[in-house]
Amino acid sequence: AMELSPEALQALEGHLQAQGAGVSVNELQDAQRSGGGRALRQLVAETTQEAEEESDEDAEEMRIPWAEGGRSLAPPCGTDKEDLSRIVEALRIGASDVMYDLGCGDGRVCLACAKAGAKRCIGIEIEEVLLDRFRQAIARGQKAGELQHGQVLAKSEDLRLCDFSDATVIYVFLLPAALEVIEPQLRAAVAQGTRLVCNTWGPRDWRPVETLQLNELGTLTLLLYSQSSIKPDSTGEDRTQGSGARAAIEDGESSL
């Protein structure tokens, strides 16, 4: 079950309020206490929907599907468009980069990185509504000549099973519970030299090599990780092969 710490709820409140959603951390705490993750998702979906109805701009793009499905552990709020250029700059995209966005939503970060010159961008998402929008955006970009064929890929996969061993940079905007489940794959990728950039939350016990506050409101915090960020596993267990992720599937946890 999705259980957020007080710090995580505070950060989620900041993201939602930046989008114009009138919800307080106390309301988020009450929802989680009374009904767990499902009630929390429902409250976020309702308050985000109300904020969208008050603004015509991007209302359709930002509509949130989590209230019905409830399979995703990704934060139920998209990246503000004005923050995209800052995120791309922090990712330090180069012409040889293969970039992955884990829990990519409608793919806007992948699209921005591709337009910034990345060799290939792959977005992993489990919500079909968002994947459809992503694929439509890819088609529009290719038709307009902004994207090369095959430069951006939208994949429907469980994050615990997807292979991103070819990544040179990974962008992640996931809740702490999801990060914990895919930590073995992230560890293996970073150990081989992949750059990892996390939005708001990073893997537990990892030390970021850099922390960036990228807007005046303080609602966009990026955590940058490299090989030196990884703490050795004191248990001696091999955590680079994804064994923990596969065990989670066997235990029947919800999809990411």
PDB file of C-alpha atoms in Angstrom:
ATOM      1  CA  ALA A   1       0.000   0.000   0.000  1.00  0.00           C
ATOM      2  CA  MET A   2       1.092   3.552  -0.692  1.00  0.00           C
ATOM      3  CA  GLU A   3       2.007   5.192   2.612  1.00  0.00           C
ATOM      4  CA  LEU A   4       3.660   8.611   2.433  1.00  0.00           C
ATOM      5  CA  SER A   5       5.756  10.155   5.172  1.00  0.00           C
ATOM      6  CA  PRO A   6       4.870  13.644   6.476  1.00  0.00           C
ATOM      7  CA  GLU A   7       7.791  15.030   4.455  1.00  0.00           C
ATOM      8  CA  ALA A   8       6.538  13.367   1.268  1.00  0.00           C
ATOM      9  CA  LEU A   9       3.016  14.690   1.849  1.00  0.00           C
ATOM     10  CA  GLN A  10       4.449  18.185   2.359  1.00  0.00           C
ATOM     11  CA  ALA A  11       6.281  17.950  -0.964  1.00  0.00           C
ATOM     12  CA  LEU A  12       3.159  16.642  -2.701  1.00  0.00           C
ATOM     13  CA  GLU A  13       1.189  19.593  -1.286  1.00  0.00           C
ATOM     14  CA  GLY A  14       3.736  21.972  -2.819  1.00  0.00           C
ATOM     15  CA  HIS A  15       3.451  20.358  -6.249  1.00  0.00           C
ATOM     16  CA  LEU A  16      -0.332  20.441  -6.176  1.00  0.00           C
ATOM     17  CA  GLN A  17      -0.534  24.037  -4.991  1.00  0.00           C
ATOM     18  CA  ALA A  18       1.884  25.064  -7.732  1.00  0.00           C
ATOM     19  CA  GLN A  19      -0.712  23.724 -10.182  1.00  0.00           C
ATOM     20  CA  GLY A  20      -3.466  25.730  -8.515  1.00  0.00           C
ATOM     21  CA  ALA A  21      -4.996  22.860  -6.547  1.00  0.00           C
ATOM     22  CA  GLY A  22      -6.339  24.116  -3.214  1.00  0.00           C
ATOM     23  CA  VAL A  23      -5.377  21.237  -0.949  1.00  0.00           C
ATOM     24  CA  SER A  24      -3.476  21.348   2.342  1.00  0.00           C
ATOM     25  CA  VAL A  25      -1.087  18.849   3.853  1.00  0.00           C
ATOM     26  CA  ASN A  26      -3.604  18.299   6.666  1.00  0.00           C
ATOM     27  CA  GLU A  27      -6.238  17.251   4.140  1.00  0.00           C
ATOM     28  CA  LEU A  28      -3.761  14.864   2.495  1.00  0.00           C
ATOM     29  CA  GLN A  29      -2.883  13.382   5.881  1.00  0.00           C
ATOM     30  CA  ASP A  30      -6.566  12.958   6.800  1.00  0.00           C
ATOM     31  CA  ALA A  31      -7.296  11.209   3.496  1.00  0.00           C
ATOM     32  CA  GLN A  32      -4.384   8.829   3.905  1.00  0.00           C
ATOM     33  CA  ARG A  33      -5.275   8.100   7.531  1.00  0.00           C
ATOM     34  CA  SER A  34      -8.935   7.406   6.781  1.00  0.00           C
ATOM     35  CA  GLY A  35      -8.706   5.503   3.528  1.00  0.00           C
ATOM     36  CA  GLY A  36      -5.083   4.805   2.681  1.00  0.00           C
ATOM     37  CA  GLY A  37      -3.640   5.209  -0.800  1.00  0.00           C
ATOM     38  CA  ARG A  38      -6.972   4.943  -2.622  1.00  0.00           C
ATOM     39  CA  ALA A  39      -8.494   7.818  -0.643  1.00  0.00           C
ATOM     40  CA  LEU A  40      -5.330   9.871  -1.132  1.00  0.00           C
ATOM     41  CA  ARG A  41      -5.418   9.341  -4.905  1.00  0.00           C
ATOM     42  CA  GLN A  42      -9.120  10.239  -4.957  1.00  0.00           C
ATOM     43  CA  LEU A  43      -8.541  13.506  -3.104  1.00  0.00           C
ATOM     44  CA  VAL A  44      -5.639  14.480  -5.351  1.00  0.00           C
ATOM     45  CA  ALA A  45      -7.623  13.663  -8.486  1.00  0.00           C
ATOM     46  CA  GLU A  46     -10.616  15.702  -7.311  1.00  0.00           C
ATOM     47  CA  THR A  47      -8.608  18.784  -6.290  1.00  0.00           C
ATOM     48  CA  THR A  48      -6.538  18.669  -9.477  1.00  0.00           C
ATOM     49  CA  GLN A  49      -9.709  18.356 -11.545  1.00  0.00           C
ATOM     50  CA  GLU A  50     -11.165  21.436  -9.828  1.00  0.00           C
ATOM     51  CA  ALA A  51      -8.013  23.427 -10.556  1.00  0.00           C
ATOM     52  CA  GLU A  52      -8.111  22.397 -14.202  1.00  0.00           C
ATOM     53  CA  GLU A  53     -11.724  23.454 -14.592  1.00  0.00           C
ATOM     54  CA  GLU A  54     -10.768  26.921 -13.384  1.00  0.00           C
ATOM     55  CA  SER A  55      -8.166  27.252 -16.138  1.00  0.00           C
ATOM     56  CA  ASP A  56      -8.763  26.579 -19.830  1.00  0.00           C
ATOM     57  CA  GLU A  57      -5.065  26.262 -20.688  1.00  0.00           C
ATOM     58  CA  ASP A  58      -3.834  22.647 -20.925  1.00  0.00           C
ATOM     59  CA  ALA A  59      -6.936  21.398 -19.097  1.00  0.00           C
ATOM     60  CA  GLU A  60      -7.284  18.355 -21.323  1.00  0.00           C
ATOM     61  CA  GLU A  61      -3.561  17.534 -21.281  1.00  0.00           C
ATOM     62  CA  MET A  62      -3.328  17.568 -17.499  1.00  0.00           C
ATOM     63  CA  ARG A  63      -6.433  15.501 -16.691  1.00  0.00           C
ATOM     64  CA  ILE A  64      -5.553  12.887 -14.061  1.00  0.00           C
ATOM     65  CA  PRO A  65      -6.722   9.244 -14.470  1.00  0.00           C
ATOM     66  CA  TRP A  66      -5.455   7.795 -11.175  1.00  0.00           C
ATOM     67  CA  ALA A  67      -8.738   7.958  -9.270  1.00  0.00           C
ATOM     68  CA  GLU A  68     -10.312   5.135 -11.262  1.00  0.00           C
ATOM     69  CA  GLY A  69      -7.346   2.906 -12.044  1.00  0.00           C
ATOM     70  CA  GLY A  70      -5.192   3.320  -8.983  1.00  0.00           C
ATOM     71  CA  ARG A  71      -2.425   1.062 -10.341  1.00  0.00           C
ATOM     72  CA  SER A  72       0.284   3.701 -10.528  1.00  0.00           C
ATOM     73  CA  LEU A  73       2.527   4.859  -7.692  1.00  0.00           C
ATOM     74  CA  ALA A  74       3.765   7.870  -9.638  1.00  0.00           C
ATOM     75  CA  PRO A  75       2.940  11.292  -8.218  1.00  0.00           C
ATOM     76  CA  PRO A  76      -0.489  12.269  -9.576  1.00  0.00           C
ATOM     77  CA  CYS A  77       0.692  15.618 -10.928  1.00  0.00           C
ATOM     78  CA  GLY A  78       2.474  16.399 -14.168  1.00  0.00           C
ATOM     79  CA  THR A  79       5.566  18.516 -14.698  1.00  0.00           C
ATOM     80  CA  ASP A  80       4.767  22.182 -15.270  1.00  0.00           C
ATOM     81  CA  LYS A  81       5.651  23.166 -18.805  1.00  0.00           C
ATOM     82  CA  GLU A  82       7.634  26.169 -17.637  1.00  0.00           C
ATOM     83  CA  ASP A  83       9.882  23.788 -15.671  1.00  0.00           C
ATOM     84  CA  LEU A  84      10.736  21.572 -18.643  1.00  0.00           C
ATOM     85  CA  SER A  85      13.679  23.616 -19.878  1.00  0.00           C
ATOM     86  CA  ARG A  86      15.165  23.611 -16.375  1.00  0.00           C
ATOM     87  CA  ILE A  87      14.820  19.838 -16.136  1.00  0.00           C
ATOM     88  CA  VAL A  88      16.414  19.291 -19.544  1.00  0.00           C
ATOM     89  CA  GLU A  89      19.315  21.527 -18.555  1.00  0.00           C
ATOM     90  CA  ALA A  90      19.795  19.570 -15.310  1.00  0.00           C
ATOM     91  CA  LEU A  91      19.796  16.292 -17.256  1.00  0.00           C
ATOM     92  CA  ARG A  92      22.718  17.656 -19.328  1.00  0.00           C
ATOM     93  CA  ILE A  93      21.457  16.026 -22.479  1.00  0.00           C
ATOM     94  CA  GLY A  94      24.000  15.376 -25.213  1.00  0.00           C
ATOM     95  CA  ALA A  95      23.815  14.011 -28.744  1.00  0.00           C
ATOM     96  CA  SER A  96      24.898  10.510 -27.660  1.00  0.00           C
ATOM     97  CA  ASP A  97      22.507  10.200 -24.721  1.00  0.00           C
ATOM     98  CA  VAL A  98      19.900   7.459 -24.393  1.00  0.00           C
ATOM     99  CA  MET A  99      17.418   8.888 -21.900  1.00  0.00           C
ATOM    100  CA  TYR A 100      14.739   6.994 -19.957  1.00  0.00           C
ATOM    101  CA  ASP A 101      11.841   8.544 -18.062  1.00  0.00           C
ATOM    102  CA  LEU A 102      10.419   6.003 -15.599  1.00  0.00           C
ATOM    103  CA  GLY A 103       6.739   6.780 -15.052  1.00  0.00           C
ATOM    104  CA  CYS A 104       6.765   9.293 -17.882  1.00  0.00           C
ATOM    105  CA  GLY A 105       3.103  10.345 -17.861  1.00  0.00           C
ATOM    106  CA  ASP A 106       2.262  12.063 -21.149  1.00  0.00           C
ATOM    107  CA  GLY A 107       5.923  12.018 -22.172  1.00  0.00           C
ATOM    108  CA  ARG A 108       6.596  15.741 -22.027  1.00  0.00           C
ATOM    109  CA  VAL A 109      10.069  15.344 -20.478  1.00  0.00           C
ATOM    110  CA  CYS A 110      11.052  12.749 -23.110  1.00  0.00           C
ATOM    111  CA  LEU A 111       9.813  14.988 -25.902  1.00  0.00           C
ATOM    112  CA  ALA A 112      11.698  17.985 -24.538  1.00  0.00           C
ATOM    113  CA  CYS A 113      14.924  15.970 -24.240  1.00  0.00           C
ATOM    114  CA  ALA A 114      14.564  14.655 -27.781  1.00  0.00           C
ATOM    115  CA  LYS A 115      14.085  18.181 -29.122  1.00  0.00           C
ATOM    116  CA  ALA A 116      17.186  19.173 -27.131  1.00  0.00           C
ATOM    117  CA  GLY A 117      19.183  16.666 -29.172  1.00  0.00           C
ATOM    118  CA  ALA A 118      19.165  13.344 -27.310  1.00  0.00           C
ATOM    119  CA  LYS A 119      19.941  10.322 -29.478  1.00  0.00           C
ATOM    120  CA  ARG A 120      16.940   8.393 -28.155  1.00  0.00           C
ATOM    121  CA  CYS A 121      14.313   8.912 -25.435  1.00  0.00           C
ATOM    122  CA  ILE A 122      12.203   6.110 -23.977  1.00  0.00           C
ATOM    123  CA  GLY A 123       9.252   6.747 -21.704  1.00  0.00           C
ATOM    124  CA  ILE A 124       7.839   3.960 -19.521  1.00  0.00           C
ATOM    125  CA  GLU A 125       4.239   4.368 -18.356  1.00  0.00           C
ATOM    126  CA  ILE A 126       1.452   2.025 -17.243  1.00  0.00           C
ATOM    127  CA  GLU A 127      -1.549   4.365 -17.566  1.00  0.00           C
ATOM    128  CA  GLU A 128      -2.969   3.863 -21.062  1.00  0.00           C
ATOM    129  CA  VAL A 129      -4.691   7.256 -21.126  1.00  0.00           C
ATOM    130  CA  LEU A 130      -1.345   8.989 -20.708  1.00  0.00           C
ATOM    131  CA  LEU A 131       0.413   6.660 -23.138  1.00  0.00           C
ATOM    132  CA  ASP A 132      -2.153   7.508 -25.820  1.00  0.00           C
ATOM    133  CA  ARG A 133      -1.427  11.217 -25.391  1.00  0.00           C
ATOM    134  CA  PHE A 134       2.299  10.518 -25.494  1.00  0.00           C
ATOM    135  CA  ARG A 135       2.020   8.538 -28.730  1.00  0.00           C
ATOM    136  CA  GLN A 136      -0.119  11.243 -30.307  1.00  0.00           C
ATOM    137  CA  ALA A 137       2.485  13.851 -29.353  1.00  0.00           C
ATOM    138  CA  ILE A 138       5.231  11.708 -30.907  1.00  0.00           C
ATOM    139  CA  ALA A 139       3.240  11.451 -34.129  1.00  0.00           C
ATOM    140  CA  ARG A 140       2.688  15.204 -34.215  1.00  0.00           C
ATOM    141  CA  GLY A 141       6.380  15.855 -33.602  1.00  0.00           C
ATOM    142  CA  GLN A 142       7.425  13.513 -36.399  1.00  0.00           C
ATOM    143  CA  LYS A 143       4.916  15.041 -38.798  1.00  0.00           C
ATOM    144  CA  ALA A 144       6.202  18.532 -37.967  1.00  0.00           C
ATOM    145  CA  GLY A 145       9.798  17.414 -38.484  1.00  0.00           C
ATOM    146  CA  GLU A 146      10.708  18.105 -34.844  1.00  0.00           C
ATOM    147  CA  LEU A 147      11.424  14.440 -34.085  1.00  0.00           C
ATOM    148  CA  GLN A 148      13.165  11.732 -36.059  1.00  0.00           C
ATOM    149  CA  HIS A 149      11.440   8.414 -36.580  1.00  0.00           C
ATOM    150  CA  GLY A 150      12.306   6.130 -33.648  1.00  0.00           C
ATOM    151  CA  GLN A 151      13.935   8.913 -31.653  1.00  0.00           C
ATOM    152  CA  VAL A 152      11.179   8.804 -29.012  1.00  0.00           C
ATOM    153  CA  LEU A 153       9.490   5.601 -27.855  1.00  0.00           C
ATOM    154  CA  ALA A 154       6.465   5.185 -25.573  1.00  0.00           C
ATOM    155  CA  LYS A 155       6.372   1.832 -23.779  1.00  0.00           C
ATOM    156  CA  SER A 156       3.717   0.248 -21.601  1.00  0.00           C
ATOM    157  CA  GLU A 157       5.709  -1.797 -19.113  1.00  0.00           C
ATOM    158  CA  ASP A 158       5.952  -2.670 -15.441  1.00  0.00           C
ATOM    159  CA  LEU A 159       8.939  -0.701 -14.140  1.00  0.00           C
ATOM    160  CA  ARG A 160      10.105  -3.676 -12.112  1.00  0.00           C
ATOM    161  CA  LEU A 161      10.634  -5.751 -15.252  1.00  0.00           C
ATOM    162  CA  CYS A 162      11.710  -3.224 -17.877  1.00  0.00           C
ATOM    163  CA  ASP A 163      15.280  -3.268 -19.168  1.00  0.00           C
ATOM    164  CA  PHE A 164      16.990   0.119 -19.201  1.00  0.00           C
ATOM    165  CA  SER A 165      20.564  -1.187 -19.271  1.00  0.00           C
ATOM    166  CA  ASP A 166      21.296   0.931 -22.362  1.00  0.00           C
ATOM    167  CA  ALA A 167      20.414   4.186 -20.564  1.00  0.00           C
ATOM    168  CA  THR A 168      23.037   6.888 -20.189  1.00  0.00           C
ATOM    169  CA  VAL A 169      20.659   9.084 -18.170  1.00  0.00           C
ATOM    170  CA  ILE A 170      17.499   8.221 -16.228  1.00  0.00           C
ATOM    171  CA  TYR A 171      14.867  10.705 -15.060  1.00  0.00           C
ATOM    172  CA  VAL A 172      12.499   9.609 -12.290  1.00  0.00           C
ATOM    173  CA  PHE A 173       9.500  11.325 -10.700  1.00  0.00           C
ATOM    174  CA  LEU A 174       8.110   8.578  -8.472  1.00  0.00           C
ATOM    175  CA  LEU A 175       6.931   8.290  -4.908  1.00  0.00           C
ATOM    176  CA  PRO A 176       9.286   6.800  -2.284  1.00  0.00           C
ATOM    177  CA  ALA A 177       7.399   3.480  -2.229  1.00  0.00           C
ATOM    178  CA  ALA A 178       7.976   3.006  -5.962  1.00  0.00           C
ATOM    179  CA  LEU A 179      11.626   4.032  -5.745  1.00  0.00           C
ATOM    180  CA  GLU A 180      12.196   1.399  -3.074  1.00  0.00           C
ATOM    181  CA  VAL A 181      10.780  -1.335  -5.292  1.00  0.00           C
ATOM    182  CA  ILE A 182      12.925  -0.468  -8.331  1.00  0.00           C
ATOM    183  CA  GLU A 183      16.045   0.423  -6.322  1.00  0.00           C
ATOM    184  CA  PRO A 184      17.924  -2.732  -7.464  1.00  0.00           C
ATOM    185  CA  GLN A 185      17.557  -1.740 -11.143  1.00  0.00           C
ATOM    186  CA  LEU A 186      18.526   1.856 -10.421  1.00  0.00           C
ATOM    187  CA  ARG A 187      21.543   0.682  -8.441  1.00  0.00           C
ATOM    188  CA  ALA A 188      22.710  -1.555 -11.299  1.00  0.00           C
ATOM    189  CA  ALA A 189      22.304   1.259 -13.840  1.00  0.00           C
ATOM    190  CA  VAL A 190      24.119   3.873 -11.775  1.00  0.00           C
ATOM    191  CA  ALA A 191      26.897   1.392 -10.915  1.00  0.00           C
ATOM    192  CA  GLN A 192      27.705   1.100 -14.615  1.00  0.00           C
ATOM    193  CA  GLY A 193      27.891   4.879 -15.041  1.00  0.00           C
ATOM    194  CA  THR A 194      24.330   5.941 -15.833  1.00  0.00           C
ATOM    195  CA  ARG A 195      23.370   9.392 -14.551  1.00  0.00           C
ATOM    196  CA  LEU A 196      20.234   9.428 -12.380  1.00  0.00           C
ATOM    197  CA  VAL A 197      18.124  12.530 -11.820  1.00  0.00           C
ATOM    198  CA  CYS A 198      15.193  12.299  -9.402  1.00  0.00           C
ATOM    199  CA  ASN A 199      12.418  14.842  -8.997  1.00  0.00           C
ATOM    200  CA  THR A 200      11.584  15.565  -5.319  1.00  0.00           C
ATOM    201  CA  TRP A 201      12.308  12.072  -3.934  1.00  0.00           C
ATOM    202  CA  GLY A 202      15.393   9.920  -4.388  1.00  0.00           C
ATOM    203  CA  PRO A 203      16.366   6.389  -3.361  1.00  0.00           C
ATOM    204  CA  ARG A 204      16.553   5.968   0.395  1.00  0.00           C
ATOM    205  CA  ASP A 205      20.078   6.207   1.852  1.00  0.00           C
ATOM    206  CA  TRP A 206      21.618   7.387  -1.423  1.00  0.00           C
ATOM    207  CA  ARG A 207      23.662  10.593  -1.312  1.00  0.00           C
ATOM    208  CA  PRO A 208      22.979  13.009  -4.175  1.00  0.00           C
ATOM    209  CA  VAL A 209      26.091  14.524  -5.699  1.00  0.00           C
ATOM    210  CA  GLU A 210      24.085  17.671  -6.338  1.00  0.00           C
ATOM    211  CA  THR A 211      20.728  19.097  -5.261  1.00  0.00           C
ATOM    212  CA  LEU A 212      19.102  21.749  -7.433  1.00  0.00           C
ATOM    213  CA  GLN A 213      16.224  24.087  -6.522  1.00  0.00           C
ATOM    214  CA  LEU A 214      15.026  25.164  -9.936  1.00  0.00           C
ATOM    215  CA  ASN A 215      12.192  27.610  -9.359  1.00  0.00           C
ATOM    216  CA  GLU A 216      11.439  30.517  -7.076  1.00  0.00           C
ATOM    217  CA  LEU A 217       8.531  28.736  -5.377  1.00  0.00           C
ATOM    218  CA  GLY A 218      10.793  25.914  -4.248  1.00  0.00           C
ATOM    219  CA  THR A 219       8.431  23.325  -5.729  1.00  0.00           C
ATOM    220  CA  LEU A 220      10.963  21.842  -8.154  1.00  0.00           C
ATOM    221  CA  THR A 221      13.859  20.028  -6.499  1.00  0.00           C
ATOM    222  CA  LEU A 222      16.099  17.759  -8.548  1.00  0.00           C
ATOM    223  CA  LEU A 223      18.486  15.262  -6.970  1.00  0.00           C
ATOM    224  CA  LEU A 224      21.457  14.185  -9.089  1.00  0.00           C
ATOM    225  CA  TYR A 225      23.127  10.827  -8.471  1.00  0.00           C
ATOM    226  CA  SER A 226      26.270   9.108  -9.750  1.00  0.00           C
ATOM    227  CA  GLN A 227      28.354   6.062  -8.843  1.00  0.00           C
ATOM    228  CA  SER A 228      29.632   7.745  -5.672  1.00  0.00           C
ATOM    229  CA  SER A 229      26.032   8.069  -4.421  1.00  0.00           C
ATOM    230  CA  ILE A 230      25.530   4.350  -3.891  1.00  0.00           C
ATOM    231  CA  LYS A 231      26.007   2.986  -0.396  1.00  0.00           C
ATOM    232  CA  PRO A 232      27.361  -0.592  -0.229  1.00  0.00           C
ATOM    233  CA  ASP A 233      24.770  -3.132   0.796  1.00  0.00           C
ATOM    234  CA  SER A 234      25.691  -4.048   4.362  1.00  0.00           C
ATOM    235  CA  THR A 235      23.672  -7.279   4.196  1.00  0.00           C
ATOM    236  CA  GLY A 236      25.885  -8.729   1.497  1.00  0.00           C
ATOM    237  CA  GLU A 237      22.831  -9.386  -0.667  1.00  0.00           C
ATOM    238  CA  ASP A 238      23.259  -8.882  -4.398  1.00  0.00           C
ATOM    239  CA  ARG A 239      21.013  -5.890  -5.115  1.00  0.00           C
ATOM    240  CA  THR A 240      22.045  -5.313  -8.724  1.00  0.00           C
ATOM    241  CA  GLN A 241      20.041  -8.074 -10.376  1.00  0.00           C
ATOM    242  CA  GLY A 242      16.506  -6.935  -9.598  1.00  0.00           C
ATOM    243  CA  SER A 243      15.797  -9.893  -7.294  1.00  0.00           C
ATOM    244  CA  GLY A 244      13.876  -7.708  -4.884  1.00  0.00           C
ATOM    245  CA  ALA A 245      11.681  -6.416  -7.673  1.00  0.00           C
ATOM    246  CA  ARG A 246      10.767  -9.892  -8.875  1.00  0.00           C
ATOM    247  CA  ALA A 247      10.018 -10.969  -5.302  1.00  0.00           C
ATOM    248  CA  ALA A 248       7.627  -8.034  -5.024  1.00  0.00           C
ATOM    249  CA  ILE A 249       5.761  -9.251  -8.094  1.00  0.00           C
ATOM    250  CA  GLU A 250       5.480 -12.729  -6.650  1.00  0.00           C
ATOM    251  CA  ASP A 251       4.024 -11.195  -3.498  1.00  0.00           C
ATOM    252  CA  GLY A 252       1.288  -9.613  -5.611  1.00  0.00           C
ATOM    253  CA  GLU A 253       2.072  -5.922  -5.122  1.00  0.00           C
ATOM    254  CA  SER A 254       0.334  -3.422  -7.392  1.00  0.00           C
ATOM    255  CA  SER A 255       1.968  -2.467 -10.679  1.00  0.00           C
ATOM    256  CA  LEU A 256       4.138   0.590 -11.135  1.00  0.00           C
TER     257      LEU A 256
END
